[in-house]
mmCIF file of C-alpha atoms in Angstrom:
data_model
loop_
_atom_site.group_PDB
_atom_site.id
_atom_site.type_symbol
_atom_site.label_atom_id
_atom_site.label_comp_id
_atom_site.label_asym_id
_atom_site.label_seq_id
_atom_site.Cartn_x
_atom_site.Cartn_y
_atom_site.Cartn_z
ATOM 1 C CA MET W 11 -112.813 -46.889 -31.605
ATOM 2 C CA ASP W 12 -111.452 -50.194 -30.455
ATOM 3 C CA ILE W 13 -109.725 -49.612 -27.252
ATOM 4 C CA THR W 14 -108.432 -53.160 -27.140
ATOM 5 C CA ARG W 15 -106.163 -52.485 -29.991
ATOM 6 C CA SER W 16 -102.798 -51.530 -28.733
ATOM 7 C CA SER W 17 -101.378 -48.135 -29.653
ATOM 8 C CA PRO W 18 -98.024 -47.951 -31.350
ATOM 9 C CA ALA W 19 -95.050 -47.827 -29.098
ATOM 10 C CA PRO W 20 -93.527 -44.355 -28.700
ATOM 11 C CA VAL W 21 -90.461 -43.681 -30.651
ATOM 12 C CA ARG W 22 -87.360 -43.678 -28.481
ATOM 13 C CA VAL W 23 -84.948 -40.902 -29.268
ATOM 14 C CA VAL W 24 -81.383 -41.747 -28.415
ATOM 15 C CA ALA W 25 -79.018 -38.852 -28.159
ATOM 16 C CA VAL W 26 -75.744 -39.658 -29.835
ATOM 17 C CA PRO W 27 -72.843 -37.827 -28.179
ATOM 18 C CA PRO W 28 -70.870 -35.696 -30.574
ATOM 19 C CA GLU W 29 -67.498 -36.891 -31.658
ATOM 20 C CA PRO W 30 -64.751 -35.457 -29.505
ATOM 21 C CA GLU W 31 -62.684 -32.773 -31.157
ATOM 22 C CA PRO W 32 -59.038 -33.475 -31.528
ATOM 23 C CA ALA W 33 -56.995 -32.137 -28.665
ATOM 24 C CA ASP W 34 -55.224 -28.821 -29.289
ATOM 25 C CA LEU W 35 -51.661 -29.548 -28.432
ATOM 26 C CA THR W 36 -50.738 -25.868 -28.621
ATOM 27 C CA ALA W 37 -53.213 -24.827 -25.977
ATOM 28 C CA LEU W 38 -51.783 -24.218 -22.521
ATOM 29 C CA PRO W 39 -53.588 -25.525 -19.470
ATOM 30 C CA GLU W 40 -55.488 -23.002 -17.505
ATOM 31 C CA PRO W 41 -53.436 -21.651 -14.619
ATOM 32 C CA THR W 42 -54.283 -22.961 -11.241
ATOM 33 C CA ALA W 43 -54.090 -21.074 -8.034
ATOM 34 C CA VAL W 44 -50.534 -20.957 -6.836
ATOM 35 C CA GLU W 45 -49.493 -19.920 -3.387
ATOM 36 C CA PRO W 46 -47.133 -16.939 -3.180
ATOM 37 C CA LEU W 47 -43.496 -17.904 -3.297
ATOM 38 C CA GLN W 48 -41.682 -17.761 -0.031
ATOM 39 C CA PRO W 49 -38.100 -16.394 0.077
ATOM 40 C CA LEU W 50 -35.603 -19.175 -0.171
ATOM 41 C CA PRO W 51 -33.460 -19.438 2.934
ATOM 42 C CA THR W 52 -30.537 -20.715 0.902
ATOM 43 C CA VAL W 53 -30.050 -17.592 -1.247
ATOM 44 C CA THR W 54 -27.483 -16.105 1.130
ATOM 45 C CA ALA W 55 -25.727 -19.398 1.473
ATOM 46 C CA THR W 56 -25.705 -19.817 -2.277
ATOM 47 C CA THR W 57 -24.259 -16.337 -2.768
ATOM 48 C CA SER W 58 -21.611 -17.010 -0.149
ATOM 49 C CA ALA W 59 -20.788 -20.268 -1.857
ATOM 50 C CA ILE W 60 -20.401 -18.493 -5.190
ATOM 51 C CA ILE W 61 -18.106 -15.875 -3.649
ATOM 52 C CA THR W 62 -16.092 -18.556 -1.890
ATOM 53 C CA THR W 63 -15.820 -20.541 -5.096
ATOM 54 C CA THR W 64 -14.681 -17.447 -6.997
ATOM 55 C CA THR W 65 -12.056 -16.642 -4.378
ATOM 56 C CA THR W 66 -10.880 -20.227 -4.363
ATOM 57 C CA THR W 67 -10.668 -20.222 -8.145
ATOM 58 C CA THR W 68 -8.597 -17.036 -8.013
ATOM 59 C CA ASN W 69 -6.232 -18.581 -5.487
ATOM 60 C CA VAL W 70 -5.928 -21.739 -7.539
ATOM 61 C CA THR W 71 -5.245 -19.703 -10.663
ATOM 62 C CA ALA W 72 -2.583 -17.691 -8.889
ATOM 63 C CA THR W 73 -0.972 -20.873 -7.641
ATOM 64 C CA ALA W 74 -1.170 -22.476 -11.049
ATOM 65 C CA THR W 75 0.818 -19.669 -12.633
ATOM 66 C CA ALA W 76 3.816 -20.772 -10.606
ATOM 67 C CA THR W 77 3.759 -24.182 -12.319
ATOM 68 C CA ASP W 78 4.468 -25.144 -15.890
ATOM 69 C CA ALA W 79 2.290 -27.114 -18.293
ATOM 70 C CA ARG W 80 3.488 -30.462 -16.865
ATOM 71 C CA GLY W 81 2.559 -29.511 -13.339
ATOM 72 C CA ARG W 82 6.116 -28.891 -12.237
ATOM 73 C CA ARG W 83 6.888 -25.783 -10.229
ATOM 74 C CA ARG W 84 8.787 -23.387 -12.430
ATOM 75 C CA ARG W 85 11.595 -21.216 -11.210
ATOM 76 C CA PRO W 86 10.790 -17.542 -10.665
ATOM 77 C CA ARG W 87 12.357 -15.182 -13.137
ATOM 78 C CA PRO W 88 15.045 -12.795 -11.876
ATOM 79 C CA ARG W 89 12.796 -9.928 -12.877
ATOM 80 C CA ASP W 90 10.046 -11.214 -10.572
ATOM 81 C CA LEU W 91 12.476 -11.614 -7.678
ATOM 82 C CA LEU W 92 13.751 -8.085 -8.233
ATOM 83 C CA ALA W 93 10.187 -6.760 -8.293
ATOM 84 C CA LEU W 94 9.618 -8.511 -4.970
ATOM 85 C CA LEU W 95 12.407 -6.378 -3.478
ATOM 86 C CA ARG W 96 10.650 -3.201 -4.719
ATOM 87 C CA PRO W 97 13.644 -1.286 -6.081
ATOM 88 C CA GLY W 98 11.380 1.681 -6.752
ATOM 89 C CA GLN W 99 11.131 2.182 -2.980
ATOM 90 C CA TRP W 100 14.896 2.261 -2.416
ATOM 91 C CA VAL W 101 14.869 5.957 -3.198
ATOM 92 C CA LYS W 102 13.466 6.456 0.308
ATOM 93 C CA ASN W 103 16.822 5.407 1.720
ATOM 94 C CA LEU W 104 18.666 7.690 -0.683
ATOM 95 C CA ALA W 105 16.462 10.602 0.328
ATOM 96 C CA VAL W 106 16.537 10.168 4.123
ATOM 97 C CA VAL W 107 19.872 8.635 5.153
ATOM 98 C CA PRO W 108 22.077 11.288 3.474
ATOM 99 C CA LEU W 109 20.254 14.033 5.399
ATOM 100 C CA ALA W 110 22.833 13.406 8.103
ATOM 101 C CA LEU W 111 25.358 15.115 5.811
ATOM 102 C CA LEU W 112 23.573 18.435 6.338
ATOM 103 C CA ASP W 113 25.161 18.747 9.773
ATOM 104 C CA THR W 114 28.633 17.634 8.684
ATOM 105 C CA HIS W 115 31.314 20.103 7.599
ATOM 106 C CA PRO W 116 33.601 19.829 5.813
ATOM 107 C CA TRP W 117 32.472 16.987 3.613
ATOM 108 C CA GLY W 118 34.991 14.296 2.772
ATOM 109 C CA ALA W 119 35.257 10.966 1.033
ATOM 110 C CA ALA W 120 34.987 9.094 4.345
ATOM 111 C CA ALA W 121 31.644 10.744 5.129
ATOM 112 C CA PHE W 122 30.229 9.815 1.725
ATOM 113 C CA LEU W 123 31.473 6.222 2.021
ATOM 114 C CA ARG W 124 29.903 5.817 5.449
ATOM 115 C CA THR W 125 26.676 7.318 4.162
ATOM 116 C CA GLY W 126 26.691 4.798 1.326
ATOM 117 C CA TRP W 127 27.265 2.016 3.860
ATOM 118 C CA ALA W 128 24.227 3.181 5.856
ATOM 119 C CA VAL W 129 22.124 3.318 2.678
ATOM 120 C CA LEU W 130 23.199 -0.242 1.818
ATOM 121 C CA GLY W 131 22.228 -1.541 5.247
ATOM 122 C CA PHE W 132 18.776 0.010 5.222
ATOM 123 C CA THR W 133 18.220 -1.088 1.629
ATOM 124 C CA LEU W 134 18.832 -4.699 2.667
ATOM 125 C CA ALA W 135 16.661 -4.280 5.756
ATOM 126 C CA SER W 136 13.761 -2.672 3.891
ATOM 127 C CA ALA W 137 13.923 -5.301 1.130
ATOM 128 C CA LEU W 138 13.743 -8.018 3.797
ATOM 129 C CA VAL W 139 10.709 -6.322 5.328
ATOM 130 C CA TYR W 140 8.986 -6.085 1.932
ATOM 131 C CA VAL W 141 9.381 -9.806 1.292
ATOM 132 C CA VAL W 142 8.153 -10.762 4.768
ATOM 133 C CA ASN W 143 5.133 -8.458 4.448
ATOM 134 C CA ASP W 144 4.224 -9.830 1.018
ATOM 135 C CA LEU W 145 4.440 -13.364 2.354
ATOM 136 C CA ALA W 146 2.161 -12.537 5.270
ATOM 137 C CA ASP W 147 -0.343 -10.532 3.207
ATOM 138 C CA ARG W 148 -0.489 -12.639 0.035
ATOM 139 C CA ASP W 149 -4.106 -13.760 0.591
ATOM 140 C CA ARG W 150 -5.308 -10.253 1.402
ATOM 141 C CA ASP W 151 -3.334 -8.739 -1.492
ATOM 142 C CA ARG W 152 -5.202 -10.973 -3.968
ATOM 143 C CA LEU W 153 -8.383 -9.073 -3.112
ATOM 144 C CA HIS W 154 -6.823 -5.666 -3.788
ATOM 145 C CA PRO W 155 -7.167 -4.188 -7.305
ATOM 146 C CA VAL W 156 -3.473 -3.162 -7.423
ATOM 147 C CA LYS W 157 -1.660 -5.309 -4.878
ATOM 148 C CA ARG W 158 -2.930 -8.516 -6.496
ATOM 149 C CA HIS W 159 -0.276 -7.982 -9.171
ATOM 150 C CA ARG W 160 2.559 -8.319 -6.664
ATOM 151 C CA PRO W 161 4.881 -11.271 -7.383
ATOM 152 C CA ILE W 162 3.741 -13.515 -4.523
ATOM 153 C CA ALA W 163 0.039 -12.621 -4.670
ATOM 154 C CA SER W 164 -0.051 -13.182 -8.444
ATOM 155 C CA GLY W 165 1.823 -16.488 -8.191
ATOM 156 C CA GLN W 166 4.875 -15.345 -10.155
ATOM 157 C CA VAL W 167 7.052 -16.130 -7.119
ATOM 158 C CA SER W 168 6.240 -19.146 -4.964
ATOM 159 C CA THR W 169 6.294 -19.029 -1.195
ATOM 160 C CA ALA W 170 9.271 -21.391 -1.163
ATOM 161 C CA ALA W 171 11.298 -19.076 -3.419
ATOM 162 C CA ALA W 172 10.284 -16.067 -1.331
ATOM 163 C CA GLY W 173 11.360 -17.902 1.818
ATOM 164 C CA ALA W 174 14.750 -18.677 0.286
ATOM 165 C CA LEU W 175 15.156 -15.045 -0.721
ATOM 166 C CA THR W 176 14.337 -14.026 2.841
ATOM 167 C CA GLY W 177 17.176 -16.202 4.113
ATOM 168 C CA VAL W 178 19.636 -14.693 1.635
ATOM 169 C CA LEU W 179 18.670 -11.168 2.650
ATOM 170 C CA ALA W 180 18.936 -12.011 6.355
ATOM 171 C CA LEU W 181 22.447 -13.439 5.885
ATOM 172 C CA SER W 182 23.512 -10.427 3.827
ATOM 173 C CA LEU W 183 22.198 -8.035 6.459
ATOM 174 C CA THR W 184 24.037 -9.951 9.184
ATOM 175 C CA GLY W 185 27.257 -9.675 7.192
ATOM 176 C CA TRP W 186 26.657 -5.938 6.791
ATOM 177 C CA ALA W 187 26.294 -5.500 10.559
ATOM 178 C CA VAL W 188 29.399 -7.562 11.362
ATOM 179 C CA ALA W 189 31.576 -5.785 8.798
ATOM 180 C CA GLY W 190 30.555 -2.302 9.971
ATOM 181 C CA PRO W 191 31.488 -0.392 13.128
ATOM 182 C CA ALA W 192 30.666 -2.217 16.325
ATOM 183 C CA TRP W 193 27.258 -1.577 17.864
ATOM 184 C CA GLN W 194 26.381 1.152 15.390
ATOM 185 C CA TRP W 195 23.830 -1.020 13.643
ATOM 186 C CA TRP W 196 21.228 -0.763 16.408
ATOM 187 C CA PRO W 197 18.926 1.629 14.441
ATOM 188 C CA THR W 198 18.672 -0.965 11.678
ATOM 189 C CA ALA W 199 18.022 -3.728 14.218
ATOM 190 C CA LEU W 200 15.326 -1.623 15.890
ATOM 191 C CA TYR W 201 13.796 -0.978 12.476
ATOM 192 C CA LEU W 202 13.617 -4.724 11.828
ATOM 193 C CA ALA W 203 12.045 -5.355 15.247
ATOM 194 C CA LEU W 204 9.381 -2.691 14.672
ATOM 195 C CA SER W 205 8.735 -4.000 11.172
ATOM 196 C CA LEU W 206 8.317 -7.541 12.486
ATOM 197 C CA ALA W 207 5.841 -6.342 15.111
ATOM 198 C CA TYR W 208 4.120 -4.362 12.359
ATOM 199 C CA SER W 209 3.761 -7.459 10.186
ATOM 200 C CA GLN W 210 2.537 -9.620 13.055
ATOM 201 C CA GLY W 211 -0.371 -7.399 14.024
ATOM 202 C CA LEU W 212 0.433 -3.749 14.717
ATOM 203 C CA LYS W 213 -0.409 -2.850 11.133
ATOM 204 C CA HIS W 214 -4.042 -3.575 12.013
ATOM 205 C CA VAL W 215 -4.095 -0.978 14.814
ATOM 206 C CA PRO W 216 -5.256 2.459 13.593
ATOM 207 C CA LEU W 217 -2.747 5.303 14.050
ATOM 208 C CA VAL W 218 -0.121 2.906 15.401
ATOM 209 C CA ASP W 219 0.423 1.546 11.901
ATOM 210 C CA ALA W 220 1.181 4.985 10.435
ATOM 211 C CA PHE W 221 3.370 6.027 13.381
ATOM 212 C CA ILE W 222 5.525 2.909 13.008
ATOM 213 C CA VAL W 223 6.075 3.654 9.322
ATOM 214 C CA ALA W 224 7.154 7.224 10.138
ATOM 215 C CA THR W 225 9.444 6.027 12.931
ATOM 216 C CA GLY W 226 11.256 3.798 10.456
ATOM 217 C CA PHE W 227 12.351 6.872 8.483
ATOM 218 C CA VAL W 228 13.662 8.582 11.604
ATOM 219 C CA LEU W 229 15.732 5.458 12.294
ATOM 220 C CA ARG W 230 17.225 5.834 8.809
ATOM 221 C CA LEU W 231 18.346 9.326 9.753
ATOM 222 C CA VAL W 232 19.761 8.092 13.066
ATOM 223 C CA GLN W 233 21.695 5.332 11.280
ATOM 224 C CA GLY W 234 23.287 7.822 8.922
ATOM 225 C CA SER W 235 24.208 10.173 11.771
ATOM 226 C CA LEU W 236 25.805 7.346 13.764
ATOM 227 C CA LEU W 237 28.003 6.122 10.930
ATOM 228 C CA ILE W 238 29.067 9.639 9.964
ATOM 229 C CA GLY W 239 29.637 10.672 13.552
ATOM 230 C CA ALA W 240 27.491 13.808 13.322
ATOM 231 C CA ARG W 241 25.123 15.169 15.939
ATOM 232 C CA MET W 242 21.539 14.647 14.908
ATOM 233 C CA SER W 243 19.299 17.689 15.099
ATOM 234 C CA GLU W 244 16.100 17.182 17.052
ATOM 235 C CA TRP W 245 14.266 19.612 14.762
ATOM 236 C CA LEU W 246 15.431 17.731 11.678
ATOM 237 C CA ALA W 247 14.299 14.419 13.199
ATOM 238 C CA LEU W 248 10.891 15.934 13.995
ATOM 239 C CA CYS W 249 10.635 17.320 10.464
ATOM 240 C CA VAL W 250 11.417 13.909 8.936
ATOM 241 C CA PHE W 251 8.968 12.159 11.265
ATOM 242 C CA SER W 252 6.076 14.548 10.583
ATOM 243 C CA LEU W 253 6.701 14.567 6.828
ATOM 244 C CA CYS W 254 6.731 10.760 6.610
ATOM 245 C CA LEU W 255 3.687 10.539 8.879
ATOM 246 C CA MET W 256 1.857 12.873 6.502
ATOM 247 C CA LEU W 257 2.768 10.643 3.550
ATOM 248 C CA ALA W 258 1.675 7.494 5.417
ATOM 249 C CA LEU W 259 -1.677 9.021 6.358
ATOM 250 C CA GLY W 260 -2.148 10.281 2.816
ATOM 251 C CA LYS W 261 -1.548 6.793 1.468
ATOM 252 C CA ARG W 262 -4.221 5.393 3.739
ATOM 253 C CA ARG W 263 -6.652 8.079 2.645
ATOM 254 C CA HIS W 264 -6.075 7.181 -0.981
ATOM 255 C CA GLU W 265 -6.628 3.474 -0.209
ATOM 256 C CA MET W 266 -9.976 4.264 1.397
ATOM 257 C CA THR W 267 -11.171 6.176 -1.664
ATOM 258 C CA ALA W 268 -9.791 3.647 -4.166
ATOM 259 C CA ALA W 269 -10.512 0.242 -2.634
ATOM 260 C CA GLY W 270 -12.532 0.778 0.534
ATOM 261 C CA ARG W 271 -11.711 -0.583 3.960
ATOM 262 C CA ALA W 272 -11.954 -4.321 3.358
ATOM 263 C CA HIS W 273 -8.356 -5.042 2.354
ATOM 264 C CA ARG W 274 -6.741 -3.243 5.354
ATOM 265 C CA PRO W 275 -8.374 -3.783 8.771
ATOM 266 C CA ALA W 276 -6.707 -0.668 10.231
ATOM 267 C CA LEU W 277 -8.732 1.520 7.869
ATOM 268 C CA ARG W 278 -11.827 0.768 9.938
ATOM 269 C CA GLY W 279 -10.443 3.168 12.528
ATOM 270 C CA TYR W 280 -10.277 6.050 10.041
ATOM 271 C CA THR W 281 -12.704 8.239 8.208
ATOM 272 C CA LEU W 282 -11.975 10.591 5.337
ATOM 273 C CA ALA W 283 -12.721 13.652 7.467
ATOM 274 C CA PHE W 284 -10.484 12.382 10.276
ATOM 275 C CA LEU W 285 -7.606 11.721 7.880
ATOM 276 C CA ASP W 286 -8.051 15.120 6.246
ATOM 277 C CA HIS W 287 -7.653 16.840 9.617
ATOM 278 C CA LEU W 288 -4.645 14.721 10.554
ATOM 279 C CA VAL W 289 -2.863 15.305 7.252
ATOM 280 C CA VAL W 290 -3.254 19.089 7.485
ATOM 281 C CA LEU W 291 -2.145 19.090 11.144
ATOM 282 C CA VAL W 292 0.983 17.084 10.396
ATOM 283 C CA ALA W 293 1.767 19.256 7.347
ATOM 284 C CA VAL W 294 1.797 22.346 9.580
ATOM 285 C CA LEU W 295 4.099 20.573 12.042
ATOM 286 C CA THR W 296 6.435 19.687 9.172
ATOM 287 C CA ALA W 297 6.703 23.283 7.987
ATOM 288 C CA VAL W 298 7.277 24.669 11.492
ATOM 289 C CA SER W 299 9.939 22.117 12.414
ATOM 290 C CA TYR W 300 11.742 22.747 9.104
ATOM 291 C CA VAL W 301 11.933 26.491 9.742
ATOM 292 C CA LEU W 302 13.126 25.916 13.324
ATOM 293 C CA TYR W 303 15.804 23.532 12.053
ATOM 294 C CA LEU W 304 17.084 26.145 9.618
ATOM 295 C CA ARG W 305 17.140 28.799 12.336
ATOM 296 C CA ASP W 306 18.691 26.813 15.209
ATOM 297 C CA ASP W 307 20.592 23.743 14.013
ATOM 298 C CA ALA W 308 21.432 23.936 10.301
ATOM 299 C CA ALA W 309 25.138 24.358 9.554
ATOM 300 C CA LEU W 310 24.716 27.366 7.294
ATOM 301 C CA ALA W 311 26.868 30.338 6.543
ATOM 302 C CA ALA W 312 26.522 33.536 8.498
ATOM 303 C CA GLY W 313 25.399 35.372 5.383
ATOM 304 C CA ALA W 314 23.027 32.673 4.159
ATOM 305 C CA SER W 315 19.958 33.981 5.959
ATOM 306 C CA LEU W 316 18.443 35.295 2.723
ATOM 307 C CA VAL W 317 18.942 31.942 0.985
ATOM 308 C CA THR W 318 17.422 30.207 3.980
ATOM 309 C CA LEU W 319 14.447 32.550 3.893
ATOM 310 C CA LEU W 320 13.902 31.827 0.209
ATOM 311 C CA SER W 321 13.953 28.061 0.781
ATOM 312 C CA ALA W 322 11.081 28.185 3.266
ATOM 313 C CA PRO W 323 8.451 29.023 0.601
ATOM 314 C CA CYS W 324 9.726 26.071 -1.427
ATOM 315 C CA ALA W 325 9.071 23.791 1.526
ATOM 316 C CA VAL W 326 5.576 25.192 2.020
ATOM 317 C CA PHE W 327 4.818 24.905 -1.704
ATOM 318 C CA GLY W 328 5.933 21.264 -1.708
ATOM 319 C CA LEU W 329 3.579 20.481 1.169
ATOM 320 C CA ALA W 330 0.741 22.393 -0.466
ATOM 321 C CA ARG W 331 1.244 20.600 -3.769
ATOM 322 C CA TYR W 332 1.080 17.208 -2.068
ATOM 323 C CA LEU W 333 -2.123 18.201 -0.274
ATOM 324 C CA GLN W 334 -3.543 19.318 -3.606
ATOM 325 C CA VAL W 335 -2.729 15.976 -5.211
ATOM 326 C CA LEU W 336 -4.181 14.113 -2.233
ATOM 327 C CA LEU W 337 -7.340 16.082 -1.481
ATOM 328 C CA VAL W 338 -8.253 17.625 -4.829
ATOM 329 C CA GLU W 339 -6.934 15.181 -7.431
ATOM 330 C CA GLU W 340 -7.603 12.073 -5.274
ATOM 331 C CA GLY W 341 -4.025 10.847 -5.743
ATOM 332 C CA GLY W 342 -1.282 10.038 -3.275
ATOM 333 C CA GLY W 343 -1.475 6.246 -3.429
ATOM 334 C CA ASN W 344 2.253 6.006 -4.088
ATOM 335 C CA PRO W 345 4.123 8.906 -2.439
ATOM 336 C CA VAL W 346 7.285 8.094 -4.393
ATOM 337 C CA HIS W 347 5.448 8.637 -7.681
ATOM 338 C CA VAL W 348 3.936 11.872 -6.412
ATOM 339 C CA LEU W 349 7.286 13.241 -5.266
ATOM 340 C CA PHE W 350 9.343 12.181 -8.262
ATOM 341 C CA ARG W 351 6.924 12.200 -11.203
ATOM 342 C CA ASP W 352 4.868 15.333 -10.636
ATOM 343 C CA ARG W 353 6.282 18.180 -12.722
ATOM 344 C CA ALA W 354 5.418 20.937 -10.280
ATOM 345 C CA THR W 355 7.011 18.982 -7.449
ATOM 346 C CA LEU W 356 10.147 18.261 -9.474
ATOM 347 C CA VAL W 357 10.664 21.912 -10.462
ATOM 348 C CA ASN W 358 10.077 23.053 -6.894
ATOM 349 C CA ALA W 359 12.438 20.403 -5.526
ATOM 350 C CA ALA W 360 15.176 21.420 -7.989
ATOM 351 C CA LEU W 361 14.908 25.077 -6.970
ATOM 352 C CA TRP W 362 14.813 24.086 -3.328
ATOM 353 C CA ALA W 363 17.931 21.921 -3.700
ATOM 354 C CA VAL W 364 19.835 24.764 -5.384
ATOM 355 C CA LEU W 365 19.004 27.158 -2.551
ATOM 356 C CA VAL W 366 19.956 24.676 0.153
ATOM 357 C CA ALA W 367 23.200 23.808 -1.653
ATOM 358 C CA LEU W 368 24.120 27.493 -1.852
ATOM 359 C CA ALA W 369 23.422 27.912 1.847
ATOM 360 C CA LEU W 370 25.628 24.905 2.634
ATOM 361 C CA LEU W 371 28.496 25.681 0.259
ATOM 362 C CA LEU W 372 28.864 29.366 1.084
ATOM 363 C CA PRO W 373 31.065 28.695 4.139
ATOM 364 C CA GLN W 374 33.501 26.666 2.025
ATOM 365 C CA ALA W 375 33.463 29.318 -0.738
ATOM 366 C CA SER W 376 34.200 32.135 1.710
ATOM 367 C CA ALA W 377 37.041 30.151 3.245
#
């Protein structure tokens, strides 16, 4: 073998890389490690901003309803102005002021005219108070499920129109005081002063708010007694005060169950159990003072003791029915509706009125 002859060169193998496959556009990239998310510090701020924006939108919407399509402020309808005066609440004056006639015998045209004059004065005063309260509470009323439909809160009556109506009512009330007997308008003036203090801040003080409302009804009774010239019974005044205090406390209990405590700051000083105890306590005081009034001060006939005795169960039944509506049926938001729309209450009140009328008219019949 010839070793000088060169051997063939080794074959070089070159590896050809495979052709790349086309990229799969539908494939998702593999997930990479992600750090756990930290709570965003702006969530609360964002939520607050959303709530603020919603409230602002509601206010803007309510204001926009008082303007027409061209942006001009439209005049409030007479129906909206009348609703602002709350004519459904005027029955309170008709129910309380004429109680002064119970101690007046014999009845005459002059007594009825003076009673009507007292009712007119307190109707003007209470309407003025309603308008002032709605003006002061319009922002808070917009957050209430029922009160947001009031004329000012809903934007049906502008603040300027409500202010003008306030001036008209104030002038009318001044004319009523000047035209009436001198210095016998002080109960109405005291009612306005208490109502103004109530609107400016006392309505936010627990217990004080309800006591002021009840005192206003006693002042109605005092106004009627002054104009008629009758002596006011202390037991009757206590009965009216305790009854109206019970209704005021019951209204606040219903507000707590229906809308919570947010819309009325004074409700933070109450609990349902506390109000339940207060309502029952005041109901007992109402029944006792009514019986004592019939026994000591009522101008009844000598032979009307049986009629008087029969009227006492009617009074107790009326109180029990209201407590049933309030505590069992979760009603009592509007005491006027409870007293004048409940069938059981209406039948009981009719029977009660007949018995009291018999006890009052027997002296005239025997004469």
